[in-house]
PDB file of C-alpha atoms in Angstrom:
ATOM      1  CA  UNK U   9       0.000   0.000   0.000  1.00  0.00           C
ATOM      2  CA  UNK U  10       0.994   3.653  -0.218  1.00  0.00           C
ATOM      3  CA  UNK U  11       3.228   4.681   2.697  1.00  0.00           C
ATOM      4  CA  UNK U  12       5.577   8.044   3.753  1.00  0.00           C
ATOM      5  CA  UNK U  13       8.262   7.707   5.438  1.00  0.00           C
ATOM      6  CA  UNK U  14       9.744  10.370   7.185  1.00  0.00           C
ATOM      7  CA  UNK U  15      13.087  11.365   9.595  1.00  0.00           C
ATOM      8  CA  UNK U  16      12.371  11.018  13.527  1.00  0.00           C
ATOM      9  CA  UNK U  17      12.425  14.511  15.329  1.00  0.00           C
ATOM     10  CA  UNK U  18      12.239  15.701  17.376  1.00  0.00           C
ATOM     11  CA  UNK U  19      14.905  18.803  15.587  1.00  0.00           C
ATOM     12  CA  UNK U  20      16.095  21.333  17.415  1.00  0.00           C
ATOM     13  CA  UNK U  21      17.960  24.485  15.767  1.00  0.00           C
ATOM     14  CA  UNK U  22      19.072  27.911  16.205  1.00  0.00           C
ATOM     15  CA  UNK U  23      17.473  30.310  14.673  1.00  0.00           C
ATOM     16  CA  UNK U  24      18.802  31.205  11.123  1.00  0.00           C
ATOM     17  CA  UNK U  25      20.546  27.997  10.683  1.00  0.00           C
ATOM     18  CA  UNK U  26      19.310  25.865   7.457  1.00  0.00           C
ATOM     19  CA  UNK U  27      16.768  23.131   7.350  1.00  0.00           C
ATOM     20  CA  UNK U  28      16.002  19.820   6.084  1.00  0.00           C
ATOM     21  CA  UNK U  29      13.364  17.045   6.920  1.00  0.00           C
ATOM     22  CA  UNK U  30      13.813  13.820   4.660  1.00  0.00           C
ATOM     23  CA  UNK U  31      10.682  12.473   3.507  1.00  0.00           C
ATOM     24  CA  UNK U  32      10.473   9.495   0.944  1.00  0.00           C
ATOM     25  CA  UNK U  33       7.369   8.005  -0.338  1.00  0.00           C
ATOM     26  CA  UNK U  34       6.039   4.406  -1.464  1.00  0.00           C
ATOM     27  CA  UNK U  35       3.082   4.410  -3.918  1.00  0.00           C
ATOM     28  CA  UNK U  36       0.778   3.251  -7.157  1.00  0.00           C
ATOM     29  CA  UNK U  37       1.107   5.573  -9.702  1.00  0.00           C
ATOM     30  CA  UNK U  38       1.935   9.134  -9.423  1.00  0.00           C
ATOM     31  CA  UNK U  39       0.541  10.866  -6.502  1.00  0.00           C
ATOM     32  CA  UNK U  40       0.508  14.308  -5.544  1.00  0.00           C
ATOM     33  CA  UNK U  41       2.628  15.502  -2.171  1.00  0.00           C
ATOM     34  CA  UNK U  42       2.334  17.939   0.336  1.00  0.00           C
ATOM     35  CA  UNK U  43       3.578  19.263   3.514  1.00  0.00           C
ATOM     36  CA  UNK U  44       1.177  20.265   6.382  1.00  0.00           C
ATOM     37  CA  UNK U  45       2.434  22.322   9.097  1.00  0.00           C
ATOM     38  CA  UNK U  46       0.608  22.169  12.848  1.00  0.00           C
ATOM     39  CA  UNK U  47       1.676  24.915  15.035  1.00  0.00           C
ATOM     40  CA  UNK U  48       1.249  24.299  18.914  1.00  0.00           C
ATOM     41  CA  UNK U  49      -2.804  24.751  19.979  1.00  0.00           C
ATOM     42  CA  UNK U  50      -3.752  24.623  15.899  1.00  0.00           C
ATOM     43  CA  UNK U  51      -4.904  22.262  13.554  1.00  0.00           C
ATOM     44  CA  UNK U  52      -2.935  21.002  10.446  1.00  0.00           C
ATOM     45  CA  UNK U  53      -2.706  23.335   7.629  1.00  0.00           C
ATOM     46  CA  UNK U  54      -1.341  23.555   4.002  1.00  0.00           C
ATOM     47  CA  UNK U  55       2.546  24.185   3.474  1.00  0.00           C
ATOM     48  CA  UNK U  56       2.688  23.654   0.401  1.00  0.00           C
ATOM     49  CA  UNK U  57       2.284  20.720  -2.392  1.00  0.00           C
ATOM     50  CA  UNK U  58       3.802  19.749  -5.985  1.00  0.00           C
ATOM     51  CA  UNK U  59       1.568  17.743  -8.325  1.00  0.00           C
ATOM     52  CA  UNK U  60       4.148  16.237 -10.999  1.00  0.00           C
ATOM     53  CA  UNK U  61       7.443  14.934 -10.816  1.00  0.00           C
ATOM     54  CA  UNK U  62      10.223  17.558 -11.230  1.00  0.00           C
ATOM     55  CA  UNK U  63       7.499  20.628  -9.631  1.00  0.00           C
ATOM     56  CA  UNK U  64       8.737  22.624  -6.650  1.00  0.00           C
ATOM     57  CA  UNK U  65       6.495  23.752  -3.745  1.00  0.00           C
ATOM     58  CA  UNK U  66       7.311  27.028  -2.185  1.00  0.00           C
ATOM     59  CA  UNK U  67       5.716  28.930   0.582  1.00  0.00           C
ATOM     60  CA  UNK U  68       7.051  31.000   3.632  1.00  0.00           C
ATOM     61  CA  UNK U  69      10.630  30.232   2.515  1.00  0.00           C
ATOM     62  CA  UNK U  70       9.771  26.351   2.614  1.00  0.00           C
ATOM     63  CA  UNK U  71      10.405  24.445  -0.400  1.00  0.00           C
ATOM     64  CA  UNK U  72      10.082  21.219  -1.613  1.00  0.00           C
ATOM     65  CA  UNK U  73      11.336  19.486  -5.136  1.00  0.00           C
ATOM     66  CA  UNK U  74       9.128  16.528  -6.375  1.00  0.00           C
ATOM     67  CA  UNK U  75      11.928  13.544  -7.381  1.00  0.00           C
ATOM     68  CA  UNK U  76      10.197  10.918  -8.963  1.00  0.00           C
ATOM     69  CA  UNK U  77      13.679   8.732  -9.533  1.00  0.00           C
ATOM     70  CA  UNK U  78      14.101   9.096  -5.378  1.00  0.00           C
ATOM     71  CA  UNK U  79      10.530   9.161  -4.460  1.00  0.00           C
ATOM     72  CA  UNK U  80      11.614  11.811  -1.813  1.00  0.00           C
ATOM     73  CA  UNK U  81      10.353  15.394  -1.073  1.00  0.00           C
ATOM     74  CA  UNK U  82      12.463  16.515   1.377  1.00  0.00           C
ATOM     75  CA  UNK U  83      11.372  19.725   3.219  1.00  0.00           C
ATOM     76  CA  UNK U  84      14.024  22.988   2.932  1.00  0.00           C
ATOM     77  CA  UNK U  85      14.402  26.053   4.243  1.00  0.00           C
ATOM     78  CA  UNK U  86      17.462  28.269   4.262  1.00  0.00           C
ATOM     79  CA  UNK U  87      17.379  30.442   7.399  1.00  0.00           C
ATOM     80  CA  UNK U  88      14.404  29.302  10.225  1.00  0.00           C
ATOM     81  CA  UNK U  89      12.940  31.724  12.904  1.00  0.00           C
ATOM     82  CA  UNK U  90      11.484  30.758  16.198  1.00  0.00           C
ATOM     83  CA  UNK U  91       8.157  31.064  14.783  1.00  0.00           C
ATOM     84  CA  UNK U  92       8.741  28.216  12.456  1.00  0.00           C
ATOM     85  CA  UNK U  93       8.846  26.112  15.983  1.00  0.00           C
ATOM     86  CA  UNK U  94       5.528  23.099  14.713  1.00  0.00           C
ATOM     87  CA  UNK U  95       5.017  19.699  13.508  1.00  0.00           C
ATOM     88  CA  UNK U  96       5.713  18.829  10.196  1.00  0.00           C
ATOM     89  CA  UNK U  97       4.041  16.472   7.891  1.00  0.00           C
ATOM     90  CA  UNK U  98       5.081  15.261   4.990  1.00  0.00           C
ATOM     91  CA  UNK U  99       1.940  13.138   2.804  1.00  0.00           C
ATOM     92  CA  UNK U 100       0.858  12.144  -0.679  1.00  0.00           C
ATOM     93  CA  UNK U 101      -2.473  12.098  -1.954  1.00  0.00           C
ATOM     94  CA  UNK U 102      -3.360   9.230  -4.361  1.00  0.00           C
ATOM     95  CA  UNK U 103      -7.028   8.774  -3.598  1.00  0.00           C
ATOM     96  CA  UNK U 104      -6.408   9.177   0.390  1.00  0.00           C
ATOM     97  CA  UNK U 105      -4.528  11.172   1.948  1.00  0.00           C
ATOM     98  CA  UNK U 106      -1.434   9.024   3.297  1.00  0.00           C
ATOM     99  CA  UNK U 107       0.507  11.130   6.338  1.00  0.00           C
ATOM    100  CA  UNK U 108       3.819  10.407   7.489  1.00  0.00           C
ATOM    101  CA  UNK U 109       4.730  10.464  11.469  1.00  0.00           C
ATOM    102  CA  UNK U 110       5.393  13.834  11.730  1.00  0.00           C
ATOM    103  CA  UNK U 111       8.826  16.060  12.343  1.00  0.00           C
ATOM    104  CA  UNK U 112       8.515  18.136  15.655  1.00  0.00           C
ATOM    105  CA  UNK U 113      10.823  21.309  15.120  1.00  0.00           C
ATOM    106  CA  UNK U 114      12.154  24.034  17.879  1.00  0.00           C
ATOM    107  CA  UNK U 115      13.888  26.772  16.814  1.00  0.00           C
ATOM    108  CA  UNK U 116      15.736  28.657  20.148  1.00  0.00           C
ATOM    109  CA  UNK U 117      16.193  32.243  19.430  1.00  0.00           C
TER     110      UNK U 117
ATOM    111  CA  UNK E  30     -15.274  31.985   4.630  1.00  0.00           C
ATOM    112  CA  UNK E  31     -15.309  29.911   7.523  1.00  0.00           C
ATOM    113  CA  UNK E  32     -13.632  26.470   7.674  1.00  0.00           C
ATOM    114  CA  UNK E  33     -14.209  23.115   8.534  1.00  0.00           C
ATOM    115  CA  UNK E  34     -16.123  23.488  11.954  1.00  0.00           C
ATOM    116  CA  UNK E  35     -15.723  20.401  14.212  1.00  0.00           C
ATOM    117  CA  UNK E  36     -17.525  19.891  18.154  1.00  0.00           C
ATOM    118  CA  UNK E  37     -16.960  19.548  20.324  1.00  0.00           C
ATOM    119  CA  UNK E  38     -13.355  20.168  20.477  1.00  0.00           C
ATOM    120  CA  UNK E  39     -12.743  18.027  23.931  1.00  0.00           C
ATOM    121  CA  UNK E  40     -14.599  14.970  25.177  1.00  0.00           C
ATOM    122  CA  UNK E  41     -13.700  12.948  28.176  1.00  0.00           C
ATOM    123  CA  UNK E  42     -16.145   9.723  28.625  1.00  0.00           C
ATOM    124  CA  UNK E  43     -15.381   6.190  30.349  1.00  0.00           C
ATOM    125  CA  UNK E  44     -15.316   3.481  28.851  1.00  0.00           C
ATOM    126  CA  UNK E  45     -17.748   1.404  27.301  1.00  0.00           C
ATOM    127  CA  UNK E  46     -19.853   4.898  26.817  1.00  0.00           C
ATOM    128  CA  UNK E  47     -21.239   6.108  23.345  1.00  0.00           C
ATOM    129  CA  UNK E  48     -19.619   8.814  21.891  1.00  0.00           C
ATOM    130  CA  UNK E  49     -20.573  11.351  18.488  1.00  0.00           C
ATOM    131  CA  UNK E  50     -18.709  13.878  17.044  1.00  0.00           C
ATOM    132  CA  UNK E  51     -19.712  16.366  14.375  1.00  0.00           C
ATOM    133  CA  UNK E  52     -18.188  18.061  11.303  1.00  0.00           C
ATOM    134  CA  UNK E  53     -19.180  21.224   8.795  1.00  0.00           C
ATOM    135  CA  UNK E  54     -16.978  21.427   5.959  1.00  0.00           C
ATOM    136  CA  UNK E  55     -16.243  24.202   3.599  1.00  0.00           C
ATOM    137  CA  UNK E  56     -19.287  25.038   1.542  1.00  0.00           C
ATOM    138  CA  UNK E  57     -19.120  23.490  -1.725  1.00  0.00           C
ATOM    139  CA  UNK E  58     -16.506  20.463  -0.711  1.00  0.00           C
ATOM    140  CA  UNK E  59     -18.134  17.835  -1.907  1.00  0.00           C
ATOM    141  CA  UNK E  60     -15.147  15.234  -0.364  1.00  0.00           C
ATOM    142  CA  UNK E  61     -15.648  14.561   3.644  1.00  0.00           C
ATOM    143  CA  UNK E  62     -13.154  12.892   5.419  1.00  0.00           C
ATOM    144  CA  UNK E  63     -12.408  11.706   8.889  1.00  0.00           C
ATOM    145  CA  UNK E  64      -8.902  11.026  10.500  1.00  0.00           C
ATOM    146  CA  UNK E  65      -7.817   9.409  13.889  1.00  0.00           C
ATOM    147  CA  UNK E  66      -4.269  10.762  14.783  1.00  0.00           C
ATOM    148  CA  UNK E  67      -2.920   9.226  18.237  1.00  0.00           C
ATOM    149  CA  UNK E  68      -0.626  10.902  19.801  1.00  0.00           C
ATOM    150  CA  UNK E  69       2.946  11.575  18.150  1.00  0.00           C
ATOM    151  CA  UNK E  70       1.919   9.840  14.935  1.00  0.00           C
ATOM    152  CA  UNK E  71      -0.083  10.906  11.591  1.00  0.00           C
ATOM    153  CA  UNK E  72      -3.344  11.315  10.751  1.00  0.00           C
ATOM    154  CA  UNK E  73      -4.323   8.133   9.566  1.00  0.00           C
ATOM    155  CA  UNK E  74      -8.019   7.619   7.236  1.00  0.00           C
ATOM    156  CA  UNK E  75     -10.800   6.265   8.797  1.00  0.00           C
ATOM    157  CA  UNK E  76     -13.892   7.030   6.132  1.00  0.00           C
ATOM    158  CA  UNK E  77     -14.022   9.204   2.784  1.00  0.00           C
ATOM    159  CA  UNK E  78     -17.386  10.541   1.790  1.00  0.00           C
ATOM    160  CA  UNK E  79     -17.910  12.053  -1.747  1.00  0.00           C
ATOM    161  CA  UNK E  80     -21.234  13.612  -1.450  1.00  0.00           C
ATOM    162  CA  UNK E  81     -23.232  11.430   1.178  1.00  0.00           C
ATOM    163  CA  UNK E  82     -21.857   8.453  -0.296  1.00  0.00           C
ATOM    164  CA  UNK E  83     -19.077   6.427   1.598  1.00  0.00           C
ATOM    165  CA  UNK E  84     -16.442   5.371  -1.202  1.00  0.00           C
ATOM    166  CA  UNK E  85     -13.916   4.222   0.964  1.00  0.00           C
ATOM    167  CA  UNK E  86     -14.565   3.222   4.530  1.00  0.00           C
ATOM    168  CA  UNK E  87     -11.635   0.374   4.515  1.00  0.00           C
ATOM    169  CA  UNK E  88     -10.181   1.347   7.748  1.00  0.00           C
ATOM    170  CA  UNK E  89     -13.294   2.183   9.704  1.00  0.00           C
ATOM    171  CA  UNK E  90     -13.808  -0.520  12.805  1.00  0.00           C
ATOM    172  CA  UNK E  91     -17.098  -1.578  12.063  1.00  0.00           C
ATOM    173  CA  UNK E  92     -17.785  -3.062  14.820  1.00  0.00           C
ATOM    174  CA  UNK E  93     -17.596  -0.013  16.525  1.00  0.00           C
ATOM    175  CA  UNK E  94     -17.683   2.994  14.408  1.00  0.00           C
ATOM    176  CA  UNK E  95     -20.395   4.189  12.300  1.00  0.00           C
ATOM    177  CA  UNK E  96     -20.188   7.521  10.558  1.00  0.00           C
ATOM    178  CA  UNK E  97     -23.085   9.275   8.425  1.00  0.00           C
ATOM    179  CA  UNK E  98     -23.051  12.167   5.997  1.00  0.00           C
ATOM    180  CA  UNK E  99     -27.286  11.990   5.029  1.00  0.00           C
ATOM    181  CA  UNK E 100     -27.582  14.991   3.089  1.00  0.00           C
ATOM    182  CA  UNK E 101     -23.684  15.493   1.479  1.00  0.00           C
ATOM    183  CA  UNK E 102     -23.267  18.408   3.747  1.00  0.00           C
ATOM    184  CA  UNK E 103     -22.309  17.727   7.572  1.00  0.00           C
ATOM    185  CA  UNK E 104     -21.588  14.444   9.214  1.00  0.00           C
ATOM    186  CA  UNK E 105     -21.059  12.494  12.751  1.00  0.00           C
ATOM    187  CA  UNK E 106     -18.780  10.264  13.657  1.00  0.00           C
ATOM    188  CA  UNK E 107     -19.851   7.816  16.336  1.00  0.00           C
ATOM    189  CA  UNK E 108     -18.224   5.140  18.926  1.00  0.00           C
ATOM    190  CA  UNK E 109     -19.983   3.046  20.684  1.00  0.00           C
ATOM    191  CA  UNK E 110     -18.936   1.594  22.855  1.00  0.00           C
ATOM    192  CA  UNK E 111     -15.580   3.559  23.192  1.00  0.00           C
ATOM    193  CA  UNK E 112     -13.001   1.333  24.552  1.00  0.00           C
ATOM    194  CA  UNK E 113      -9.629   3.204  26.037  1.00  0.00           C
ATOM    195  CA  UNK E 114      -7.502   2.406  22.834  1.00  0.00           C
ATOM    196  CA  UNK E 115      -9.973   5.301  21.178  1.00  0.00           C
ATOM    197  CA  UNK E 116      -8.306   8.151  23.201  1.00  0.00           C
ATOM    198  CA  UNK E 117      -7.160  10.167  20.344  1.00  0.00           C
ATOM    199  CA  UNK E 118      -7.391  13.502  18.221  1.00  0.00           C
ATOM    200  CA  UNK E 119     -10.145  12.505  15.882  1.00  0.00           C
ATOM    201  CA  UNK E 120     -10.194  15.244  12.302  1.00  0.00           C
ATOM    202  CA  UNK E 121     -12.467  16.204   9.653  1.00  0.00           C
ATOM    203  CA  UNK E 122     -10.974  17.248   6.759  1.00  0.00           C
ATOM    204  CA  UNK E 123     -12.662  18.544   3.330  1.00  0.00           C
ATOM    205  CA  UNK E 124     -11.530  18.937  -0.134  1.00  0.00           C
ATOM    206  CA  UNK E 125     -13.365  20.858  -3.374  1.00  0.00           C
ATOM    207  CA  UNK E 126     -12.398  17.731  -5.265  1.00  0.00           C
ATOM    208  CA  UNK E 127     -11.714  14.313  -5.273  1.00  0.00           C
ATOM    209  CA  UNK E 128      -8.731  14.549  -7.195  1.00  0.00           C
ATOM    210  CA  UNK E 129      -5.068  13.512  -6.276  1.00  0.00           C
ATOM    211  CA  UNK E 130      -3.897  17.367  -6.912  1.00  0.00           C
ATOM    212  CA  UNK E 131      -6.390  18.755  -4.233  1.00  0.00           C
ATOM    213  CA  UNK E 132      -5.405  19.938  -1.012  1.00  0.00           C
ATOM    214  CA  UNK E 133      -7.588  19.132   2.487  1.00  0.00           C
ATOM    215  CA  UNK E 134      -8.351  21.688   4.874  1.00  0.00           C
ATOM    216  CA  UNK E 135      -8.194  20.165   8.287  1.00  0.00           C
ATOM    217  CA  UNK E 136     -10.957  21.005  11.047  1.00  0.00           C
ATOM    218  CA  UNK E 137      -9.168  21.583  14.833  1.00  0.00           C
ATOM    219  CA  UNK E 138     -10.143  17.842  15.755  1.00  0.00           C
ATOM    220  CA  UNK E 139     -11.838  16.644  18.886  1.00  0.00           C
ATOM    221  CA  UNK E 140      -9.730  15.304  21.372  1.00  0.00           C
ATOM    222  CA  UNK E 141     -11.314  12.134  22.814  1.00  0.00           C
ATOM    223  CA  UNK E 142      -9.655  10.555  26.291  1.00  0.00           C
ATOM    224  CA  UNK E 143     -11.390   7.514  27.294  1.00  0.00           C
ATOM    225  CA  UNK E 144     -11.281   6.590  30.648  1.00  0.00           C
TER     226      UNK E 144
END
């Protein structure tokens, strides 16, 4: 069945210091993939999402590059703030929704 | 616009006890679904509606759960009876479309403890 996979947190940074959260993928066809954000007392909203294979998703300095040859869509962002501090899911769409585990982040000022 | 409305947003009940939540999704989202995430994992489906029909309702514990969506519009989730291994956040999520490309907006969830 279709399945993410994605690296244990929790991940703890410094503010302005770069990001990455791995996140590979296991499904039928070509699915769509996103990543949700949940900041503490909320619930889980868009990040953003690429549709094809090669597509990046960008949003709030996040981005994302669809590899099809990998199956990954690893999470990036170049400088975080404390704000950024959530949990972060990676998922793929192919019918259902399919979440991975979640990636807590803290970002210390 | 509001979004996807879910109540009540805490429940505490013992065990054994019936239990019902409700969701309002966007207006117009035609897909309805409902997620159980326990604690430190992902979401994970339990029942897609598109419309008031049920197309996928694989991972649903019959036995247990029953969820309705009678008129395409709002639905309930219920347990009965609720057995301590249902203390989770339990989501409604909506989509415009059914298609792979189309993102879900999440409600806030209810957060069940069964005791």
């Amino acid at each position: 069945g279709n399945s993410v996979t994605q690296m244990e947190g929790p991940v703890t940074l410094s503010e302005e210091a770069f990001l990455t959260i791995n996140c590979t993928y296991t499904a039928t066809g070509y699915p769509s993939l996103f990543w949700y954000v949940q900041y503490p007392g909320e619930g889980l909203q868009l990040l953003l999402k690429a549709t094809k294979a090669d597509d990046k998703g960008s949003n709030k300095g996040f981005e994302a590059t669809y590899r099809k040859e990998t199956t990954s869509f690893h999470l990036e962002k170049g400088s975080v703030q404390v704000s950024d501090s959530a949990v972060y899911f990676c998922a793929l769409n192919r019918q259902n929704f399919v979440f991975g585990p979640g990636t807590r982040l803290s970002v210390l000022p | 616009e509001a979004g996807v409305v879910q109540s009540p947003r805490y429940k505490i009940i013992e065990k054994k006890q019936p239990v019902a939540f409700w969701c309002n999704p966007i207006s117009g989202h035609n897909t309805l679904y409902w997620y159980r995430q326990n604690l430190g994992q992902g979401p994970e489906l339990l029942i897609r509606y598109e419309n008031e029909e049920a197309v996928d309702d694989s991972q649903l514990p019959k036995d247990r759960f029953s969820a309705e969506r009678l008129k395409g519009v709002d639905s309930t989730l219920k347990i009965q009876p609720a057995e301590l291994g249902d203390s989770a956040v339990y989501l409604c999520a909506s989509s415009l479309t059914p298609l792979d490309d189309t993102e879900a907006f999440f409600g806030q969830g209810t957060r069940l403890t069964v005791v």
